[in-house]
mmCIF file of C-alpha atoms in Angstrom:
data_model
loop_
_atom_site.group_PDB
_atom_site.id
_atom_site.type_symbol
_atom_site.label_atom_id
_atom_site.label_comp_id
_atom_site.label_asym_id
_atom_site.label_seq_id
_atom_site.Cartn_x
_atom_site.Cartn_y
_atom_site.Cartn_z
ATOM 1 C CA UNK A 1 0.000 0.000 0.000
ATOM 2 C CA UNK A 2 1.612 3.310 -1.058
ATOM 3 C CA UNK A 3 2.465 5.766 1.695
ATOM 4 C CA UNK A 4 1.123 9.322 1.614
ATOM 5 C CA UNK A 5 3.694 12.022 2.249
ATOM 6 C CA UNK A 6 3.247 14.243 5.261
ATOM 7 C CA UNK A 7 2.788 17.488 3.273
ATOM 8 C CA UNK A 8 -0.035 15.917 1.267
ATOM 9 C CA UNK A 9 -1.640 14.504 4.400
ATOM 10 C CA UNK A 10 -1.368 17.843 6.226
ATOM 11 C CA UNK A 11 -2.730 19.624 3.181
ATOM 12 C CA UNK A 12 -5.727 17.291 2.971
ATOM 13 C CA UNK A 13 -6.485 17.729 6.663
ATOM 14 C CA UNK A 14 -6.102 21.487 6.389
ATOM 15 C CA UNK A 15 -8.444 21.610 3.396
ATOM 16 C CA UNK A 16 -11.039 19.556 5.256
ATOM 17 C CA UNK A 17 -10.816 21.794 8.335
ATOM 18 C CA UNK A 18 -11.154 24.896 6.143
ATOM 19 C CA UNK A 19 -14.123 23.389 4.329
ATOM 20 C CA UNK A 20 -15.894 22.530 7.574
ATOM 21 C CA UNK A 21 -15.164 25.985 8.959
ATOM 22 C CA UNK A 22 -16.586 27.695 5.886
ATOM 23 C CA UNK A 23 -19.674 25.483 6.055
ATOM 24 C CA UNK A 24 -20.152 26.497 9.675
ATOM 25 C CA UNK A 25 -19.953 30.183 8.769
ATOM 26 C CA UNK A 26 -22.413 29.695 5.905
ATOM 27 C CA UNK A 27 -24.825 27.800 8.150
ATOM 28 C CA UNK A 28 -24.652 30.535 10.787
ATOM 29 C CA UNK A 29 -25.391 33.163 8.147
ATOM 30 C CA UNK A 30 -28.399 31.208 6.875
ATOM 31 C CA UNK A 31 -29.783 30.994 10.405
ATOM 32 C CA UNK A 32 -29.173 34.685 11.160
ATOM 33 C CA UNK A 33 -32.893 35.657 10.978
ATOM 34 C CA UNK A 34 -33.678 33.161 13.746
ATOM 35 C CA UNK A 35 -30.823 34.012 16.106
ATOM 36 C CA UNK A 36 -31.190 36.159 19.205
ATOM 37 C CA UNK A 37 -30.112 39.808 18.813
ATOM 38 C CA UNK A 38 -26.808 39.326 20.649
ATOM 39 C CA UNK A 39 -25.874 36.018 19.030
ATOM 40 C CA UNK A 40 -22.937 35.771 16.635
ATOM 41 C CA UNK A 41 -25.050 34.706 13.591
ATOM 42 C CA UNK A 42 -26.854 38.065 13.708
ATOM 43 C CA UNK A 43 -23.580 39.711 12.691
ATOM 44 C CA UNK A 44 -23.581 37.765 9.429
ATOM 45 C CA UNK A 45 -25.852 38.702 6.513
ATOM 46 C CA UNK A 46 -28.122 35.899 5.353
ATOM 47 C CA UNK A 47 -27.095 36.654 1.773
ATOM 48 C CA UNK A 48 -23.575 35.545 2.694
ATOM 49 C CA UNK A 49 -24.851 32.071 3.491
ATOM 50 C CA UNK A 50 -26.757 31.866 0.224
ATOM 51 C CA UNK A 51 -23.711 33.042 -1.746
ATOM 52 C CA UNK A 52 -21.407 30.594 0.021
ATOM 53 C CA UNK A 53 -23.828 27.772 -0.633
ATOM 54 C CA UNK A 54 -23.814 28.651 -4.320
ATOM 55 C CA UNK A 55 -20.029 28.551 -4.345
ATOM 56 C CA UNK A 56 -19.936 25.173 -2.622
ATOM 57 C CA UNK A 57 -22.585 23.848 -4.975
ATOM 58 C CA UNK A 58 -20.510 24.764 -8.043
ATOM 59 C CA UNK A 59 -17.217 23.550 -6.605
ATOM 60 C CA UNK A 60 -15.918 20.041 -7.401
ATOM 61 C CA UNK A 61 -16.626 18.838 -3.850
ATOM 62 C CA UNK A 62 -18.286 15.600 -2.790
ATOM 63 C CA UNK A 63 -22.052 16.016 -2.399
ATOM 64 C CA UNK A 64 -21.870 14.360 1.008
ATOM 65 C CA UNK A 65 -19.440 17.000 2.258
ATOM 66 C CA UNK A 66 -21.786 19.859 1.382
ATOM 67 C CA UNK A 67 -24.925 17.969 2.462
ATOM 68 C CA UNK A 68 -25.115 19.622 5.929
ATOM 69 C CA UNK A 69 -25.052 23.065 4.326
ATOM 70 C CA UNK A 70 -27.693 22.024 1.804
ATOM 71 C CA UNK A 71 -29.916 20.756 4.607
ATOM 72 C CA UNK A 72 -29.616 24.057 6.449
ATOM 73 C CA UNK A 73 -30.326 26.040 3.296
ATOM 74 C CA UNK A 74 -33.306 23.853 2.380
ATOM 75 C CA UNK A 75 -34.854 24.257 5.825
ATOM 76 C CA UNK A 76 -34.378 28.004 5.574
ATOM 77 C CA UNK A 77 -36.010 28.113 2.147
ATOM 78 C CA UNK A 78 -38.950 25.976 3.295
ATOM 79 C CA UNK A 79 -39.469 28.167 6.353
ATOM 80 C CA UNK A 80 -39.465 31.318 4.223
ATOM 81 C CA UNK A 81 -41.881 29.877 1.658
ATOM 82 C CA UNK A 82 -39.387 29.529 -1.203
ATOM 83 C CA UNK A 83 -40.542 26.004 -2.002
ATOM 84 C CA UNK A 84 -39.306 25.879 -5.601
ATOM 85 C CA UNK A 85 -35.780 26.782 -4.561
ATOM 86 C CA UNK A 86 -35.991 24.391 -1.627
ATOM 87 C CA UNK A 87 -37.088 21.535 -3.890
ATOM 88 C CA UNK A 88 -34.070 22.119 -6.124
ATOM 89 C CA UNK A 89 -31.764 21.839 -3.105
ATOM 90 C CA UNK A 90 -33.531 18.803 -1.640
ATOM 91 C CA UNK A 91 -33.293 16.892 -4.910
ATOM 92 C CA UNK A 92 -29.496 17.076 -4.640
ATOM 93 C CA UNK A 93 -29.353 15.723 -1.101
ATOM 94 C CA UNK A 94 -28.192 12.149 -0.556
ATOM 95 C CA UNK A 95 -30.861 9.676 0.659
ATOM 96 C CA UNK A 96 -31.394 9.810 4.387
ATOM 97 C CA UNK A 97 -33.412 11.169 7.294
ATOM 98 C CA UNK A 98 -32.925 14.842 6.405
ATOM 99 C CA UNK A 99 -34.055 14.336 2.828
ATOM 100 C CA UNK A 100 -37.169 12.415 3.930
ATOM 101 C CA UNK A 101 -37.994 15.124 6.445
ATOM 102 C CA UNK A 102 -37.600 17.952 3.943
ATOM 103 C CA UNK A 103 -39.535 16.100 1.262
ATOM 104 C CA UNK A 104 -42.298 15.664 3.829
ATOM 105 C CA UNK A 105 -42.359 19.392 4.501
ATOM 106 C CA UNK A 106 -42.592 20.148 0.804
ATOM 107 C CA UNK A 107 -45.348 17.577 0.322
ATOM 108 C CA UNK A 108 -47.309 19.025 3.243
ATOM 109 C CA UNK A 109 -46.894 22.505 1.780
ATOM 110 C CA UNK A 110 -48.550 21.424 -1.477
ATOM 111 C CA UNK A 111 -51.320 19.595 0.388
ATOM 112 C CA UNK A 112 -50.168 16.021 -0.296
ATOM 113 C CA UNK A 113 -50.639 15.014 3.335
ATOM 114 C CA UNK A 114 -50.494 11.237 2.864
ATOM 115 C CA UNK A 115 -47.194 11.564 0.988
ATOM 116 C CA UNK A 116 -45.932 13.921 3.677
ATOM 117 C CA UNK A 117 -46.949 11.494 6.423
ATOM 118 C CA UNK A 118 -45.055 8.653 4.737
ATOM 119 C CA UNK A 119 -41.943 10.830 4.540
ATOM 120 C CA UNK A 120 -42.226 11.933 8.175
ATOM 121 C CA UNK A 121 -42.507 8.299 9.285
ATOM 122 C CA UNK A 122 -39.343 7.437 7.360
ATOM 123 C CA UNK A 123 -37.616 10.457 8.882
ATOM 124 C CA UNK A 124 -38.808 9.586 12.376
ATOM 125 C CA UNK A 125 -40.197 13.126 12.687
ATOM 126 C CA UNK A 126 -42.983 12.549 15.208
ATOM 127 C CA UNK A 127 -43.877 16.221 15.602
ATOM 128 C CA UNK A 128 -44.448 16.903 11.917
ATOM 129 C CA UNK A 129 -46.270 13.577 11.580
ATOM 130 C CA UNK A 130 -48.612 14.520 14.412
ATOM 131 C CA UNK A 131 -49.440 17.816 12.688
ATOM 132 C CA UNK A 132 -50.488 16.160 9.426
ATOM 133 C CA UNK A 133 -52.296 13.303 11.188
ATOM 134 C CA UNK A 134 -54.511 15.896 12.863
ATOM 135 C CA UNK A 135 -55.965 16.506 9.389
ATOM 136 C CA UNK A 136 -55.760 12.961 7.996
ATOM 137 C CA UNK A 137 -57.662 11.543 10.973
ATOM 138 C CA UNK A 138 -60.740 13.577 10.024
ATOM 139 C CA UNK A 139 -61.222 11.644 6.791
ATOM 140 C CA UNK A 140 -59.238 8.420 7.179
ATOM 141 C CA UNK A 141 -58.828 7.320 10.782
ATOM 142 C CA UNK A 142 -57.747 3.795 9.817
ATOM 143 C CA UNK A 143 -54.902 5.122 7.670
ATOM 144 C CA UNK A 144 -53.883 7.509 10.437
ATOM 145 C CA UNK A 145 -53.644 4.595 12.874
ATOM 146 C CA UNK A 146 -51.553 2.606 10.383
ATOM 147 C CA UNK A 147 -49.147 5.520 9.955
ATOM 148 C CA UNK A 148 -48.749 5.942 13.708
ATOM 149 C CA UNK A 149 -48.195 2.196 14.070
ATOM 150 C CA UNK A 150 -45.390 2.451 11.520
ATOM 151 C CA UNK A 151 -43.776 5.232 13.523
ATOM 152 C CA UNK A 152 -43.980 3.121 16.685
ATOM 153 C CA UNK A 153 -42.409 0.197 14.837
ATOM 154 C CA UNK A 154 -39.638 2.452 13.509
ATOM 155 C CA UNK A 155 -38.837 3.814 16.957
ATOM 156 C CA UNK A 156 -39.031 0.326 18.487
ATOM 157 C CA UNK A 157 -36.589 -1.147 15.986
ATOM 158 C CA UNK A 158 -33.632 0.567 17.627
ATOM 159 C CA UNK A 159 -31.703 -1.448 20.250
ATOM 160 C CA UNK A 160 -32.033 1.608 22.495
ATOM 161 C CA UNK A 161 -35.639 2.925 22.718
ATOM 162 C CA UNK A 162 -36.016 6.203 20.852
ATOM 163 C CA UNK A 163 -36.763 9.257 23.045
ATOM 164 C CA UNK A 164 -40.107 9.718 21.315
ATOM 165 C CA UNK A 165 -41.322 6.117 21.658
ATOM 166 C CA UNK A 166 -43.462 6.680 24.766
ATOM 167 C CA UNK A 167 -45.150 9.670 23.156
ATOM 168 C CA UNK A 168 -45.647 7.700 19.935
ATOM 169 C CA UNK A 169 -47.457 4.974 21.874
ATOM 170 C CA UNK A 170 -49.564 7.603 23.641
ATOM 171 C CA UNK A 171 -50.585 9.194 20.350
ATOM 172 C CA UNK A 172 -51.342 5.758 18.925
ATOM 173 C CA UNK A 173 -53.551 5.077 21.923
ATOM 174 C CA UNK A 174 -55.490 8.286 21.274
ATOM 175 C CA UNK A 175 -56.166 7.256 17.676
ATOM 176 C CA UNK A 176 -57.169 3.724 18.683
ATOM 177 C CA UNK A 177 -59.435 5.028 21.437
ATOM 178 C CA UNK A 178 -61.060 7.350 18.898
ATOM 179 C CA UNK A 179 -61.789 4.349 16.679
ATOM 180 C CA UNK A 180 -63.204 2.592 19.740
ATOM 181 C CA UNK A 181 -65.653 5.463 20.073
ATOM 182 C CA UNK A 182 -66.611 6.303 16.476
ATOM 183 C CA UNK A 183 -65.784 3.079 14.623
ATOM 184 C CA UNK A 184 -68.116 0.401 13.398
ATOM 185 C CA UNK A 185 -69.512 -1.902 16.099
ATOM 186 C CA UNK A 186 -67.119 -4.702 15.155
ATOM 187 C CA UNK A 187 -64.150 -2.296 15.330
ATOM 188 C CA UNK A 188 -64.815 -0.786 18.731
ATOM 189 C CA UNK A 189 -63.913 -3.668 21.018
ATOM 190 C CA UNK A 190 -60.565 -4.498 19.386
ATOM 191 C CA UNK A 191 -59.729 -0.795 19.103
ATOM 192 C CA UNK A 192 -60.338 -0.204 22.812
ATOM 193 C CA UNK A 193 -58.199 -3.211 23.726
ATOM 194 C CA UNK A 194 -55.428 -1.928 21.444
ATOM 195 C CA UNK A 195 -55.659 1.559 22.968
ATOM 196 C CA UNK A 196 -55.335 0.126 26.464
ATOM 197 C CA UNK A 197 -52.206 -1.777 25.398
ATOM 198 C CA UNK A 198 -50.697 1.319 23.747
ATOM 199 C CA UNK A 199 -51.264 3.491 26.814
ATOM 200 C CA UNK A 200 -49.745 0.757 28.989
ATOM 201 C CA UNK A 201 -46.660 0.722 26.764
ATOM 202 C CA UNK A 202 -46.356 4.500 27.148
ATOM 203 C CA UNK A 203 -46.600 4.189 30.928
ATOM 204 C CA UNK A 204 -44.049 1.370 31.002
ATOM 205 C CA UNK A 205 -41.601 3.564 29.098
ATOM 206 C CA UNK A 206 -42.329 6.737 31.085
ATOM 207 C CA UNK A 207 -43.765 5.646 34.458
ATOM 208 C CA UNK A 208 -43.615 9.123 35.971
ATOM 209 C CA UNK A 209 -45.724 10.827 33.301
ATOM 210 C CA UNK A 210 -49.089 11.861 34.740
ATOM 211 C CA UNK A 211 -50.377 12.475 31.222
ATOM 212 C CA UNK A 212 -49.786 8.882 30.144
ATOM 213 C CA UNK A 213 -51.144 7.533 33.433
ATOM 214 C CA UNK A 214 -54.326 9.566 33.118
ATOM 215 C CA UNK A 215 -54.830 8.287 29.587
ATOM 216 C CA UNK A 216 -54.343 4.703 30.779
ATOM 217 C CA UNK A 217 -56.711 5.201 33.705
ATOM 218 C CA UNK A 218 -59.454 6.734 31.565
ATOM 219 C CA UNK A 219 -59.124 4.003 28.961
ATOM 220 C CA UNK A 220 -59.221 1.288 31.633
ATOM 221 C CA UNK A 221 -62.340 2.872 33.093
ATOM 222 C CA UNK A 222 -64.030 3.012 29.690
ATOM 223 C CA UNK A 223 -62.960 -0.556 28.877
ATOM 224 C CA UNK A 224 -64.471 -2.208 31.962
ATOM 225 C CA UNK A 225 -61.218 -2.465 33.940
ATOM 226 C CA UNK A 226 -62.136 -0.581 37.157
ATOM 227 C CA UNK A 227 -59.376 -2.123 39.277
ATOM 228 C CA UNK A 228 -56.675 -1.059 36.815
ATOM 229 C CA UNK A 229 -58.286 2.362 36.478
ATOM 230 C CA UNK A 230 -58.407 2.887 40.248
ATOM 231 C CA UNK A 231 -54.787 1.790 40.719
ATOM 232 C CA UNK A 232 -53.666 4.057 37.894
ATOM 233 C CA UNK A 233 -55.474 7.125 39.192
ATOM 234 C CA UNK A 234 -54.055 6.528 42.660
ATOM 235 C CA UNK A 235 -50.611 6.376 41.076
ATOM 236 C CA UNK A 236 -51.288 9.791 39.531
ATOM 237 C CA UNK A 237 -52.075 11.158 42.988
ATOM 238 C CA UNK A 238 -48.816 9.739 44.330
ATOM 239 C CA UNK A 239 -46.954 11.661 41.657
ATOM 240 C CA UNK A 240 -49.085 14.801 41.871
ATOM 241 C CA UNK A 241 -51.083 15.216 45.107
ATOM 242 C CA UNK A 242 -52.579 18.431 43.674
ATOM 243 C CA UNK A 243 -54.046 16.690 40.630
ATOM 244 C CA UNK A 244 -57.699 17.498 40.032
ATOM 245 C CA UNK A 245 -58.346 14.939 37.288
ATOM 246 C CA UNK A 246 -57.388 11.873 39.314
ATOM 247 C CA UNK A 247 -59.604 12.575 42.376
ATOM 248 C CA UNK A 248 -62.584 13.272 40.123
ATOM 249 C CA UNK A 249 -62.006 9.957 38.352
ATOM 250 C CA UNK A 250 -61.637 8.085 41.645
ATOM 251 C CA UNK A 251 -64.948 9.524 42.856
ATOM 252 C CA UNK A 252 -66.656 8.400 39.639
ATOM 253 C CA UNK A 253 -65.361 4.896 40.273
ATOM 254 C CA UNK A 254 -66.757 4.955 43.810
ATOM 255 C CA UNK A 255 -63.389 5.121 45.544
ATOM 256 C CA UNK A 256 -62.199 7.268 48.408
ATOM 257 C CA UNK A 257 -59.768 10.093 47.910
ATOM 258 C CA UNK A 258 -56.646 10.068 50.088
ATOM 259 C CA UNK A 259 -56.372 12.945 52.540
ATOM 260 C CA UNK A 260 -54.430 15.878 51.182
ATOM 261 C CA UNK A 261 -55.514 15.299 47.594
ATOM 262 C CA UNK A 262 -57.678 17.785 45.736
ATOM 263 C CA UNK A 263 -61.292 16.631 45.526
ATOM 264 C CA UNK A 264 -62.574 19.268 43.143
ATOM 265 C CA UNK A 265 -62.946 18.295 39.468
ATOM 266 C CA UNK A 266 -61.062 20.090 36.779
ATOM 267 C CA UNK A 267 -63.192 23.061 35.625
#
């Protein structure tokens, strides 16, 4: 294997460091409109970032090396409503999470919500997915559930649970519980059972979340599981003695409220 001389090696490293430094400056310039008044990016004109991007784009540099700058530029263009320019940048990004996410944003912007949802699932972008599912669920609840199930499966596939997995299960439970309420008679029972399981998964992953516990307790109560509901609401009170939702639920179930807990229902 041929040896590389030190000057060439040092030159290559120096070029790479310079390239990364210039990309950092360009990215800071592109984000200038969003920086706080005293932050360093506010000292850089946004046009500098655009110009530097153009120079990088024309230079004989690997697409993967300029990909971070392209991602930053594309997000800036999407946020400012320059979708045509953003699409041109996105099309030159290598396949990956950032490209899926940006393609989802562009699809949502043109109203192709199902396409956008597919992209957000592939990107693992739970927040953007939730925003488009809020609309999809109004006309196609079954499809919305399937999309959320895919997100759960994607997050679950990692050896280390993704940070958003508990919330993904919680959102899945909401969709399943909705089907248990508005679905066809033959859909309601299985949907309620599935919702109960999803909320339980959320609680298992985040046992100190009162929000997930309340969802589990309410679903257990609605699904004919009073013992589980009572235990869950009491757990909420252990975590938050000032909770108003849990005591109201315990009273509905015919239980007694521990001393020191709020007995008034949430207004």
